[in-house]
Tab-separated table of N, CA and C in Angstrom:
chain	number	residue	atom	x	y	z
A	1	UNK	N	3.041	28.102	22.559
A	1	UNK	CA	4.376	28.138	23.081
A	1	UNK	C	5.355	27.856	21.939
A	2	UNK	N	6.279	28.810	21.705
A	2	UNK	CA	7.143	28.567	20.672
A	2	UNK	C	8.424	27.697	21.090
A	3	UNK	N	8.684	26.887	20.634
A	3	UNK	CA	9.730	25.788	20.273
A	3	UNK	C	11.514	26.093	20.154
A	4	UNK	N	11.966	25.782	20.984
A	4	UNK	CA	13.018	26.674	20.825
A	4	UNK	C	14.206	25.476	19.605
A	5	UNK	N	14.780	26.674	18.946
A	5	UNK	CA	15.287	26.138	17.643
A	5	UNK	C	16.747	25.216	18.213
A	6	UNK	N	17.134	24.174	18.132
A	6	UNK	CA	18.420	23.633	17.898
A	6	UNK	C	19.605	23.597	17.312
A	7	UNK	N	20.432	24.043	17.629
A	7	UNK	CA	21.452	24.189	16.111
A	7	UNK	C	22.447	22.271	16.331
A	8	UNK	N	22.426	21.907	14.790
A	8	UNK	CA	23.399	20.774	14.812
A	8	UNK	C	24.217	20.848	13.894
A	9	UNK	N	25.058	20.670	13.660
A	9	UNK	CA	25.975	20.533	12.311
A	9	UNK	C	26.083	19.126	11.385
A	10	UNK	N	26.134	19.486	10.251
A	10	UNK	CA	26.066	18.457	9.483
A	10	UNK	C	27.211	19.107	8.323
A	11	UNK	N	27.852	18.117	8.300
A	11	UNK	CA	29.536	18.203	7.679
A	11	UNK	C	29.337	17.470	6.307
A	12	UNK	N	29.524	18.349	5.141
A	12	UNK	CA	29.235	17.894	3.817
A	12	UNK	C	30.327	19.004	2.915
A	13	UNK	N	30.748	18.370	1.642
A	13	UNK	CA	31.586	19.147	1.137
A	13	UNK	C	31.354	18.451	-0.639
A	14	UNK	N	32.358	19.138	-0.815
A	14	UNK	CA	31.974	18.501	-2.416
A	14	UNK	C	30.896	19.301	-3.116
A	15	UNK	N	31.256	17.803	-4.169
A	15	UNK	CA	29.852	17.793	-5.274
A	15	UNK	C	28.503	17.615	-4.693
A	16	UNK	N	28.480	17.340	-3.207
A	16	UNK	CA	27.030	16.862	-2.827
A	16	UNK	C	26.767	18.520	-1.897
A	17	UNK	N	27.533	19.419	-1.594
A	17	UNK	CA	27.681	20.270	-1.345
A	17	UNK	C	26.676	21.750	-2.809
A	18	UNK	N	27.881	21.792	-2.955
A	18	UNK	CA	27.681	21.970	-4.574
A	18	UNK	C	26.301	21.759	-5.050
A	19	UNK	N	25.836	20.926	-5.203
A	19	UNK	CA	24.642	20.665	-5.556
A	19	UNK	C	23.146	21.221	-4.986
A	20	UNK	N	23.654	20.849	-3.521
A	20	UNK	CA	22.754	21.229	-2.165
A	20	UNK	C	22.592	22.706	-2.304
A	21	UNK	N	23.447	23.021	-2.519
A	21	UNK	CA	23.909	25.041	-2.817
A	21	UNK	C	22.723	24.850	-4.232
A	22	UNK	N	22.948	24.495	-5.255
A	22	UNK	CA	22.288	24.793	-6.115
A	22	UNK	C	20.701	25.047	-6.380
A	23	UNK	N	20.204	23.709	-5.673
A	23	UNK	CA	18.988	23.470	-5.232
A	23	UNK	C	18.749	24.242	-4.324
A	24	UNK	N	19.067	24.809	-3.111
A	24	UNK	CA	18.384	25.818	-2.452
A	24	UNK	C	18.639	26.976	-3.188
A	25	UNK	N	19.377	27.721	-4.135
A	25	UNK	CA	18.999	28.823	-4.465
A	25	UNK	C	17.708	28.831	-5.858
A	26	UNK	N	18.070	27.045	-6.830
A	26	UNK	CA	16.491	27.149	-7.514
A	26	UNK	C	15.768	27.599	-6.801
A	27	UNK	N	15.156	26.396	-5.789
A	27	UNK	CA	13.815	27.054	-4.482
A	27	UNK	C	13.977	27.902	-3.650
A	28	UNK	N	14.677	28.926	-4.520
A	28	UNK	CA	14.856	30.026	-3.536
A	28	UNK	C	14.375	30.138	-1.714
A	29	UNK	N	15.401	29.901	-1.227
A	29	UNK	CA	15.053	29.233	0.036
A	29	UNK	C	16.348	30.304	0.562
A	30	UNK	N	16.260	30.982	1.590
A	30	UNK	CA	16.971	32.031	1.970
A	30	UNK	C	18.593	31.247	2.249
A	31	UNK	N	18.349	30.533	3.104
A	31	UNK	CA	19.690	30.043	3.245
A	31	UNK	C	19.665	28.144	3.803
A	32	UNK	N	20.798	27.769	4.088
A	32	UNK	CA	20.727	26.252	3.973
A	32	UNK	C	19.940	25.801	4.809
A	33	UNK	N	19.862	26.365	6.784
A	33	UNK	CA	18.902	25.729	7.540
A	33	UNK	C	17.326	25.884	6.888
A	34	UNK	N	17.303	26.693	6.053
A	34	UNK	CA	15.716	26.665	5.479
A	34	UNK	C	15.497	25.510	4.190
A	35	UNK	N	16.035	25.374	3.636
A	35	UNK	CA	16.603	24.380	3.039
A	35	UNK	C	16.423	22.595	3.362
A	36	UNK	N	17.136	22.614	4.413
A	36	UNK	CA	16.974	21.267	4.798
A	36	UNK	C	15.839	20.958	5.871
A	37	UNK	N	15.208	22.030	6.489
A	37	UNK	CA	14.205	21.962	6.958
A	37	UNK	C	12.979	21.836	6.175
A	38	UNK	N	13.178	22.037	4.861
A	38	UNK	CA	11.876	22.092	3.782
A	38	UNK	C	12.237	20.686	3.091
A	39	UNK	N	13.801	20.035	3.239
A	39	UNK	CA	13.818	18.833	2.615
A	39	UNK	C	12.997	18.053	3.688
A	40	UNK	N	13.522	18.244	5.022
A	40	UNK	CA	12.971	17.106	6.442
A	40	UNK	C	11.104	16.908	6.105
A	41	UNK	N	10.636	18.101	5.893
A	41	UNK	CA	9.271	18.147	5.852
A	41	UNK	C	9.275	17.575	4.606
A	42	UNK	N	9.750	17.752	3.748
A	42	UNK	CA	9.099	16.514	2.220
A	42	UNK	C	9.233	15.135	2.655
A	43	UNK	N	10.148	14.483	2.360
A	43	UNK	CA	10.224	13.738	3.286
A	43	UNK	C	9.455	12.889	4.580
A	44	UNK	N	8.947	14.096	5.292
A	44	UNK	CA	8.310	13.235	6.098
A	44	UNK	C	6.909	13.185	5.762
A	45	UNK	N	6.543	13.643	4.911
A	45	UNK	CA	5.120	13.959	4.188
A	45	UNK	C	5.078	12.372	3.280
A	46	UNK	N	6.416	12.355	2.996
A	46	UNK	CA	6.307	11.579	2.120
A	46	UNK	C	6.156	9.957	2.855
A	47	UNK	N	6.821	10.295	3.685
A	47	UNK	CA	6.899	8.866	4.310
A	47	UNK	C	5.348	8.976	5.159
A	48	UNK	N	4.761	9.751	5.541
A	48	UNK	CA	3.027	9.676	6.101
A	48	UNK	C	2.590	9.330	4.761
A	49	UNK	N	2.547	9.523	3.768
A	49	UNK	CA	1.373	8.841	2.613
A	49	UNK	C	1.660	7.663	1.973
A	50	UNK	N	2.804	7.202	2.722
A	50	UNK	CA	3.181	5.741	2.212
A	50	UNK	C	2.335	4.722	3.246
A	51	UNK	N	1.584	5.711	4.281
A	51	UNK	CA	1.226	4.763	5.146
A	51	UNK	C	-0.370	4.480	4.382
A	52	UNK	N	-1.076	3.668	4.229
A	52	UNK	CA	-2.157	3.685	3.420
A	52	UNK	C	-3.278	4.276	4.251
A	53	UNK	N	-3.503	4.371	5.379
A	53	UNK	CA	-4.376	4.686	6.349
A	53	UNK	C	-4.528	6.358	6.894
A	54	UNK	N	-3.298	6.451	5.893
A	54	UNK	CA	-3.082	8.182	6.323
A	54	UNK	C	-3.961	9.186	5.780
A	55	UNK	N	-4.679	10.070	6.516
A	55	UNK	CA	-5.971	11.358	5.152
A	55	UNK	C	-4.640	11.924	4.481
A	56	UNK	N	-5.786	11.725	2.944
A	56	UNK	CA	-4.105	12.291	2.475
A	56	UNK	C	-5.224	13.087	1.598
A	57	UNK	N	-4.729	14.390	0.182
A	57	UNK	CA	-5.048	15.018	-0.726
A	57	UNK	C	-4.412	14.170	-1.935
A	58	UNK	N	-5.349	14.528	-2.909
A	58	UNK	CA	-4.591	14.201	-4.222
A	58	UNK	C	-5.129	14.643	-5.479
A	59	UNK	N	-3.953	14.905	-6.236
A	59	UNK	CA	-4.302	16.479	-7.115
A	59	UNK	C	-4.003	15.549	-8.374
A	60	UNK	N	-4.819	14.923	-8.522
A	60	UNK	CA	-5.059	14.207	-10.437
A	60	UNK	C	-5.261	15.415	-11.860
A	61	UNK	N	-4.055	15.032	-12.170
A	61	UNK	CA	-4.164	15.649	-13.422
A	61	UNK	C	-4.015	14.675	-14.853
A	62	UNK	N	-4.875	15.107	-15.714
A	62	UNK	CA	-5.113	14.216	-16.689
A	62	UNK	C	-4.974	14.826	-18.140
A	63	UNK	N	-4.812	14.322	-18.728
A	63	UNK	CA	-4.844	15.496	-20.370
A	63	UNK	C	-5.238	13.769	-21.427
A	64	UNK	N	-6.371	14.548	-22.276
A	64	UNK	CA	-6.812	13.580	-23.294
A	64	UNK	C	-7.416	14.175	-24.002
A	65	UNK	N	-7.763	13.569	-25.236
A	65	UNK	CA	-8.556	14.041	-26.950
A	65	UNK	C	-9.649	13.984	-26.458
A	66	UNK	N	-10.846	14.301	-26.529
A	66	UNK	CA	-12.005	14.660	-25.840
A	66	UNK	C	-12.740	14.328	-26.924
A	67	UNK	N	-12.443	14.007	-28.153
A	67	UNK	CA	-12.862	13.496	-29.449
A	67	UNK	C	-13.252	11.794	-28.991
A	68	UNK	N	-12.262	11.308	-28.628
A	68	UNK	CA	-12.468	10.064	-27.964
A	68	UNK	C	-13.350	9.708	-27.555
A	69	UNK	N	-13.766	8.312	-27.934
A	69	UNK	CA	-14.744	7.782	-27.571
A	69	UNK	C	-15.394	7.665	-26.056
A	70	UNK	N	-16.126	8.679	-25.791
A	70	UNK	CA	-17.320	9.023	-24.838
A	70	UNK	C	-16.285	9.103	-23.943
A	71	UNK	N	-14.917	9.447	-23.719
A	71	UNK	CA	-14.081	9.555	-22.606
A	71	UNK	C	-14.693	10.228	-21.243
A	72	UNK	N	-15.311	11.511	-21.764
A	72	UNK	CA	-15.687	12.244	-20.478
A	72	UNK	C	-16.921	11.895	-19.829
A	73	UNK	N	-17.524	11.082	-20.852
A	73	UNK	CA	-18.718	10.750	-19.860
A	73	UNK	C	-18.157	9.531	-18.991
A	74	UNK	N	-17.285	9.087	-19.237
A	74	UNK	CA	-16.299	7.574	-18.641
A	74	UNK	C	-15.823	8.206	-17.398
A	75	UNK	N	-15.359	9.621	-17.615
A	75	UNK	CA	-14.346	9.835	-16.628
A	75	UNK	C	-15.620	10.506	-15.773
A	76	UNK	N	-16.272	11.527	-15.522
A	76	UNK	CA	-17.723	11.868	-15.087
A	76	UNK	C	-18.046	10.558	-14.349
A	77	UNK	N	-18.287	9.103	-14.733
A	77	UNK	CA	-19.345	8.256	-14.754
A	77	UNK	C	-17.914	7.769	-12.888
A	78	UNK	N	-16.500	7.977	-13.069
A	78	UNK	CA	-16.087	7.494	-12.313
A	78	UNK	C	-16.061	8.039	-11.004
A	79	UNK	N	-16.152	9.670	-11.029
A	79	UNK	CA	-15.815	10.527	-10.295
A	79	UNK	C	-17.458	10.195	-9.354
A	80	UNK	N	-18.283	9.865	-10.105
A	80	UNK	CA	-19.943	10.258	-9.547
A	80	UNK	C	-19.986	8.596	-8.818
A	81	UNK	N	-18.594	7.793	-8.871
A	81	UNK	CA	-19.412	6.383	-8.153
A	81	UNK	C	-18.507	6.801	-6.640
A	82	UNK	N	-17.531	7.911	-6.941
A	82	UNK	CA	-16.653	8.105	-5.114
A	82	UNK	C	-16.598	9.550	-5.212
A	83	UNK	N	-18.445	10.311	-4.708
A	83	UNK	CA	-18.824	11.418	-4.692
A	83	UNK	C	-17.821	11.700	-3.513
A	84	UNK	N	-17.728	10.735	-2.097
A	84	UNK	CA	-17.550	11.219	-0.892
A	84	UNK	C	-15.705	11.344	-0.860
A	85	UNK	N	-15.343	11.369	-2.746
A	85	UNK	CA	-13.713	11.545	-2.285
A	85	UNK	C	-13.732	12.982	-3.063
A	86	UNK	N	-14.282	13.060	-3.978
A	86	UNK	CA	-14.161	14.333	-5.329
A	86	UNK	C	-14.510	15.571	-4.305
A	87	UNK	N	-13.430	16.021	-4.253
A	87	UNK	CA	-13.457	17.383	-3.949
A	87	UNK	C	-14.118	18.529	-4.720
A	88	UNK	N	-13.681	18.543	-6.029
A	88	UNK	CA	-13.385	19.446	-7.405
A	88	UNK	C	-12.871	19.231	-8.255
A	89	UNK	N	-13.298	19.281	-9.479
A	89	UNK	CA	-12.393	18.912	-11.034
A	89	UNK	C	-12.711	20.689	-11.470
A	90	UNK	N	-11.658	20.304	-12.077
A	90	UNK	CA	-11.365	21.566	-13.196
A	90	UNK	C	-11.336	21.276	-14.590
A	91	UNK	N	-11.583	21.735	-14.958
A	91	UNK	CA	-11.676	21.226	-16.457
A	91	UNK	C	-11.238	22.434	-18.338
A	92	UNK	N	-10.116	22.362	-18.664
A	92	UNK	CA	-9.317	23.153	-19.281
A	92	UNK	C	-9.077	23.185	-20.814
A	93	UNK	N	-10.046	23.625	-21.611
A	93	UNK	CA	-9.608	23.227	-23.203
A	93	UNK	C	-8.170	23.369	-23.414
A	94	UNK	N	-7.232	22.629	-23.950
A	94	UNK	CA	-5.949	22.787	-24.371
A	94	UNK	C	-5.741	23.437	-25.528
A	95	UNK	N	-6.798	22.961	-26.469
A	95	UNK	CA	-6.690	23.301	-28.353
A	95	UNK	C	-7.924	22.736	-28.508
A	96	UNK	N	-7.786	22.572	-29.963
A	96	UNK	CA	-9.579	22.007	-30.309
A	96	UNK	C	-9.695	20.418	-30.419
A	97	UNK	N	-8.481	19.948	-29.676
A	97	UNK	CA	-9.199	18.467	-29.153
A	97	UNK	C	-8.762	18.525	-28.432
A	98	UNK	N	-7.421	18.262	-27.715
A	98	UNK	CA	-7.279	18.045	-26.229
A	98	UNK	C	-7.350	19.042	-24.890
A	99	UNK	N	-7.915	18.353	-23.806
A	99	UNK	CA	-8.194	18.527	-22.406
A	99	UNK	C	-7.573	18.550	-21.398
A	100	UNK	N	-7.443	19.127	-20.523
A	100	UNK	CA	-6.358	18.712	-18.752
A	100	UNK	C	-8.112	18.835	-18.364
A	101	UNK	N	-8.088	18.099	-17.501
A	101	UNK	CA	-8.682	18.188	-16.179
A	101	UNK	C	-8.147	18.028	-14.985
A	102	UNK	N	-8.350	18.434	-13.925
A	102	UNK	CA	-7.699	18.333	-13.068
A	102	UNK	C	-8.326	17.814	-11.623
A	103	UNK	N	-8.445	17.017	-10.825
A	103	UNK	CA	-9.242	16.527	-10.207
A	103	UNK	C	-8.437	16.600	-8.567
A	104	UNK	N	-9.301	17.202	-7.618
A	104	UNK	CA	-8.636	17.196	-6.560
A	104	UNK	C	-9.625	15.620	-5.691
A	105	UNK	N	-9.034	15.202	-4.942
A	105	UNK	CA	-9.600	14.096	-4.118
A	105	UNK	C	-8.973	14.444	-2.939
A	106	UNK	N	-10.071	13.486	-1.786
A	106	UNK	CA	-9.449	13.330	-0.195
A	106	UNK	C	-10.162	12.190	0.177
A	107	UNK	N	-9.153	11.514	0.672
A	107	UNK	CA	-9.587	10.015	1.589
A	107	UNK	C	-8.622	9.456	2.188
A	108	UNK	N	-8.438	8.413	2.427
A	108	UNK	CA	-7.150	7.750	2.960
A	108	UNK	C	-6.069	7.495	1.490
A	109	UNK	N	-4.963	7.703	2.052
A	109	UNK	CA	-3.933	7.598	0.906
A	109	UNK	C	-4.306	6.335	-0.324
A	110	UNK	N	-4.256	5.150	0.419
A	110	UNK	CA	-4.603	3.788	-0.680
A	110	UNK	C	-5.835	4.232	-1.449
A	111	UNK	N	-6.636	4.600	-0.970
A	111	UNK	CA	-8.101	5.007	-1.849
A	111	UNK	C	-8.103	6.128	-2.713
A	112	UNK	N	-7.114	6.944	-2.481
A	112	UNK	CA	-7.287	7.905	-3.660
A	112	UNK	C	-6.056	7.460	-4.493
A	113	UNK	N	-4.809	6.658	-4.181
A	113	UNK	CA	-4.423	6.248	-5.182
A	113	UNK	C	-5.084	5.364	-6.119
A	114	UNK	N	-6.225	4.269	-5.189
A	114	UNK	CA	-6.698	3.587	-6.460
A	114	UNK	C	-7.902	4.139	-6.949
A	115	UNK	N	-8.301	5.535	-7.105
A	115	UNK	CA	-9.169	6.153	-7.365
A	115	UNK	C	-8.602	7.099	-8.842
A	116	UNK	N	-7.455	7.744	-8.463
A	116	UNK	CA	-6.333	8.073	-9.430
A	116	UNK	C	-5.952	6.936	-10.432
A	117	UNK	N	-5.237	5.395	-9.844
A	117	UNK	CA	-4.986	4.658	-10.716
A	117	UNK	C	-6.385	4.294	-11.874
A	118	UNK	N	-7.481	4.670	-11.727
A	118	UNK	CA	-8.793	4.252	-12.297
A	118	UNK	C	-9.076	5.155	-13.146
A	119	UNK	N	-8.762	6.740	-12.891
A	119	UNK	CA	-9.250	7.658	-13.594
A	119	UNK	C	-7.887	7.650	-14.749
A	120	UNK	N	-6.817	7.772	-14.254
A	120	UNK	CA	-5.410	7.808	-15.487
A	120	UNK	C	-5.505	6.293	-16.153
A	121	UNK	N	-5.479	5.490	-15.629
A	121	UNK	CA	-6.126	4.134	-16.901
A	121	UNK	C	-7.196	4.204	-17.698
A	122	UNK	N	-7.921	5.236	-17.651
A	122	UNK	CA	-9.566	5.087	-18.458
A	122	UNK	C	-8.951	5.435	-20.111
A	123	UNK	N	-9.368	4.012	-20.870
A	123	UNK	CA	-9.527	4.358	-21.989
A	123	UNK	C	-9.300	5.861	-22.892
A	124	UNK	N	-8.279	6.895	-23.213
A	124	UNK	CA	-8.551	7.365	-24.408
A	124	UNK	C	-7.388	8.448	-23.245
A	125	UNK	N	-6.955	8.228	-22.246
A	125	UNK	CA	-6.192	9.032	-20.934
A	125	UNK	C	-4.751	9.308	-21.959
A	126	UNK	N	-4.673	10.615	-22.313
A	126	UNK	CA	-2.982	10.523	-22.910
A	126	UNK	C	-1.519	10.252	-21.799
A	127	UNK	N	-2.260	11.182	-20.756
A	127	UNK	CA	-1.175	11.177	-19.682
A	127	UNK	C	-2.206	11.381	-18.310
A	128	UNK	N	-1.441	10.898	-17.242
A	128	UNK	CA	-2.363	11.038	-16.345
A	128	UNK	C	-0.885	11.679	-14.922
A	129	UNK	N	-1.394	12.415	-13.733
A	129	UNK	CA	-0.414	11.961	-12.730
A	129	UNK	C	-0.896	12.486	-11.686
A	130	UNK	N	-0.159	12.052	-10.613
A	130	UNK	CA	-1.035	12.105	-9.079
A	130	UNK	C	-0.037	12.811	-8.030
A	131	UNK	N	-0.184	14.222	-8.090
A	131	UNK	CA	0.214	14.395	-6.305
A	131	UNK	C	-0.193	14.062	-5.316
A	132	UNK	N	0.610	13.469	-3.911
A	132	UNK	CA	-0.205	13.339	-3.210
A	132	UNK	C	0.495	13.527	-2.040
A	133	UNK	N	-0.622	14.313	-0.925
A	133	UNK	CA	0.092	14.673	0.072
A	133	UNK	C	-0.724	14.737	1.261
A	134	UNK	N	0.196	14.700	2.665
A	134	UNK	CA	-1.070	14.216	3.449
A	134	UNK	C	-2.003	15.697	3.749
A	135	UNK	N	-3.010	14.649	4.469
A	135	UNK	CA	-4.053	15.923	4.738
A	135	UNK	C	-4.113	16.718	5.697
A	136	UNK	N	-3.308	16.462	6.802
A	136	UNK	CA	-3.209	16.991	8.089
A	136	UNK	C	-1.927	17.336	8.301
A	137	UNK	N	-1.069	18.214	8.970
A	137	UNK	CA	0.024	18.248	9.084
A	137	UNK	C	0.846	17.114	9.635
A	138	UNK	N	1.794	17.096	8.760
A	138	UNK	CA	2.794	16.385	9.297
A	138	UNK	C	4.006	16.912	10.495
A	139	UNK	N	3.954	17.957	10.430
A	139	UNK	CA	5.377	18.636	11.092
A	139	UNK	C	4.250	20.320	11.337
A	140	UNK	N	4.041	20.509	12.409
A	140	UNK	CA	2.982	22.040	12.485
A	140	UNK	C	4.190	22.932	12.491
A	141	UNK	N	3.633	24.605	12.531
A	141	UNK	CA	4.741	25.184	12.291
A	141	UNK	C	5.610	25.646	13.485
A	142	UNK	N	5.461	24.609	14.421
A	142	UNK	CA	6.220	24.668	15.587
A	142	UNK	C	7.304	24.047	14.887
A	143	UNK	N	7.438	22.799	14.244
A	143	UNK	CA	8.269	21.774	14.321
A	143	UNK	C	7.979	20.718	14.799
A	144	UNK	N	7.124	20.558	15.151
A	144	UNK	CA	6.504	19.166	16.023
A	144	UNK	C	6.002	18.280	14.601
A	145	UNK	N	6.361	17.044	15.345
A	145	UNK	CA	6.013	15.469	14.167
A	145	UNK	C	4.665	15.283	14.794
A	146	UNK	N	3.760	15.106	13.682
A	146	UNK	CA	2.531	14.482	14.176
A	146	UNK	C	2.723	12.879	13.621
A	147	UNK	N	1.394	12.254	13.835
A	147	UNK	CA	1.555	11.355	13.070
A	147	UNK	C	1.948	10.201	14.047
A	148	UNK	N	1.979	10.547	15.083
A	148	UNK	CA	2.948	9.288	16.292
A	148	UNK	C	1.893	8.680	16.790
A	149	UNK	N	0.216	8.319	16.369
A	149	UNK	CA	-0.693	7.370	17.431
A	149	UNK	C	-1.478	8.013	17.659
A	150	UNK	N	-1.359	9.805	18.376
A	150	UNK	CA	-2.341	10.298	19.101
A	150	UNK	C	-2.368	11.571	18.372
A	151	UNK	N	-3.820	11.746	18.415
A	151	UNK	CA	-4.245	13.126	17.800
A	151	UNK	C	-4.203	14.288	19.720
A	152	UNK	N	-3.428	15.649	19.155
A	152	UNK	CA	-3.855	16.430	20.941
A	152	UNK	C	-3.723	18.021	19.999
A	153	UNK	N	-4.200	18.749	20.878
A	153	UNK	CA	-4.007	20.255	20.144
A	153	UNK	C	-2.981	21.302	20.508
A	154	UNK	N	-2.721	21.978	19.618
A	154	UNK	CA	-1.235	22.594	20.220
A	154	UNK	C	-1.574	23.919	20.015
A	155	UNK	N	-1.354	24.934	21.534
A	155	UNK	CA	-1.379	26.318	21.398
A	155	UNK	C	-0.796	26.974	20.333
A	156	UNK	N	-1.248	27.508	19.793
A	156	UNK	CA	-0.731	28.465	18.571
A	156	UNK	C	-0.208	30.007	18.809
């Protein structure tokens, strides 16, 4: 059953205007209600993976000298003690010493951050960083908020 759309107004002018204009045509986003409907959903994504209990994804990316002392067998040795979060690593020569790898994880939000915080602290890590986002929808493409207590299924 499709959702019937609402119209509300929201009264903005200016430089915060201005700006808002700018940013939806970077993310090329057709026009403003698409726009702030793609801000509402960040946003609320964002506020589900602040909850620690939430399934969330998380897309570790790492870059280091591979010259370094036994780094990859360090970073290997971490991924193989939380088999049941490692999705997939990727793994990317940069030049003839440094590396990206890229490591996808899934678990509850707190656990793959401190799974991330473990792998970007390892000894010889130049840069490390963590997307993270939840695992289940937050907002389906009805528009509906999940996330309220109860899991139920929605005709498509």
């Amino acid at each position: 059953m499709k959702e019937t759309l609402v119209r509300f107004s929201v009264a903005i002018g200016g430089e915060l205007l201005r700006l808002f204009d700018d940013y939806r045509e970077r993310h090329r986003y057709p026009n403003r209600s698409e726009a702030v409907r793609g801000l509402m959903r960040s946003a609320l994504i964002d506020e589900a993976v602040c909850d620690e209990e939430t399934d969330a994804m998380g897309v570790v990316t790492l870059i280091y000298d591979h010259h370094s002392s036994r780094i990859s067998k360090r970073l290997t040795d971490i991924q193989h003690e939380h088999l049941e979060m490692v999705v997939t690593t990727t793994h990317v020569h940069l030049d003839a010493a440094r590396c990206l790898e890229v490591i996808l994880l899934r678990g509850k939000a707190a656990a793959v951050r401190n799974l991330s915080d473990d792998l970007i602290g390892t000894k010889g890590v130049e840069t490390g960083r963590l997307v993270l986002a939840a695992a289940s929808a937050v907002v389906d493409g009805q528009g509906h908020a999940h996330g309220h207590g109860h899991a139920h299924p929605h005709p498509h």
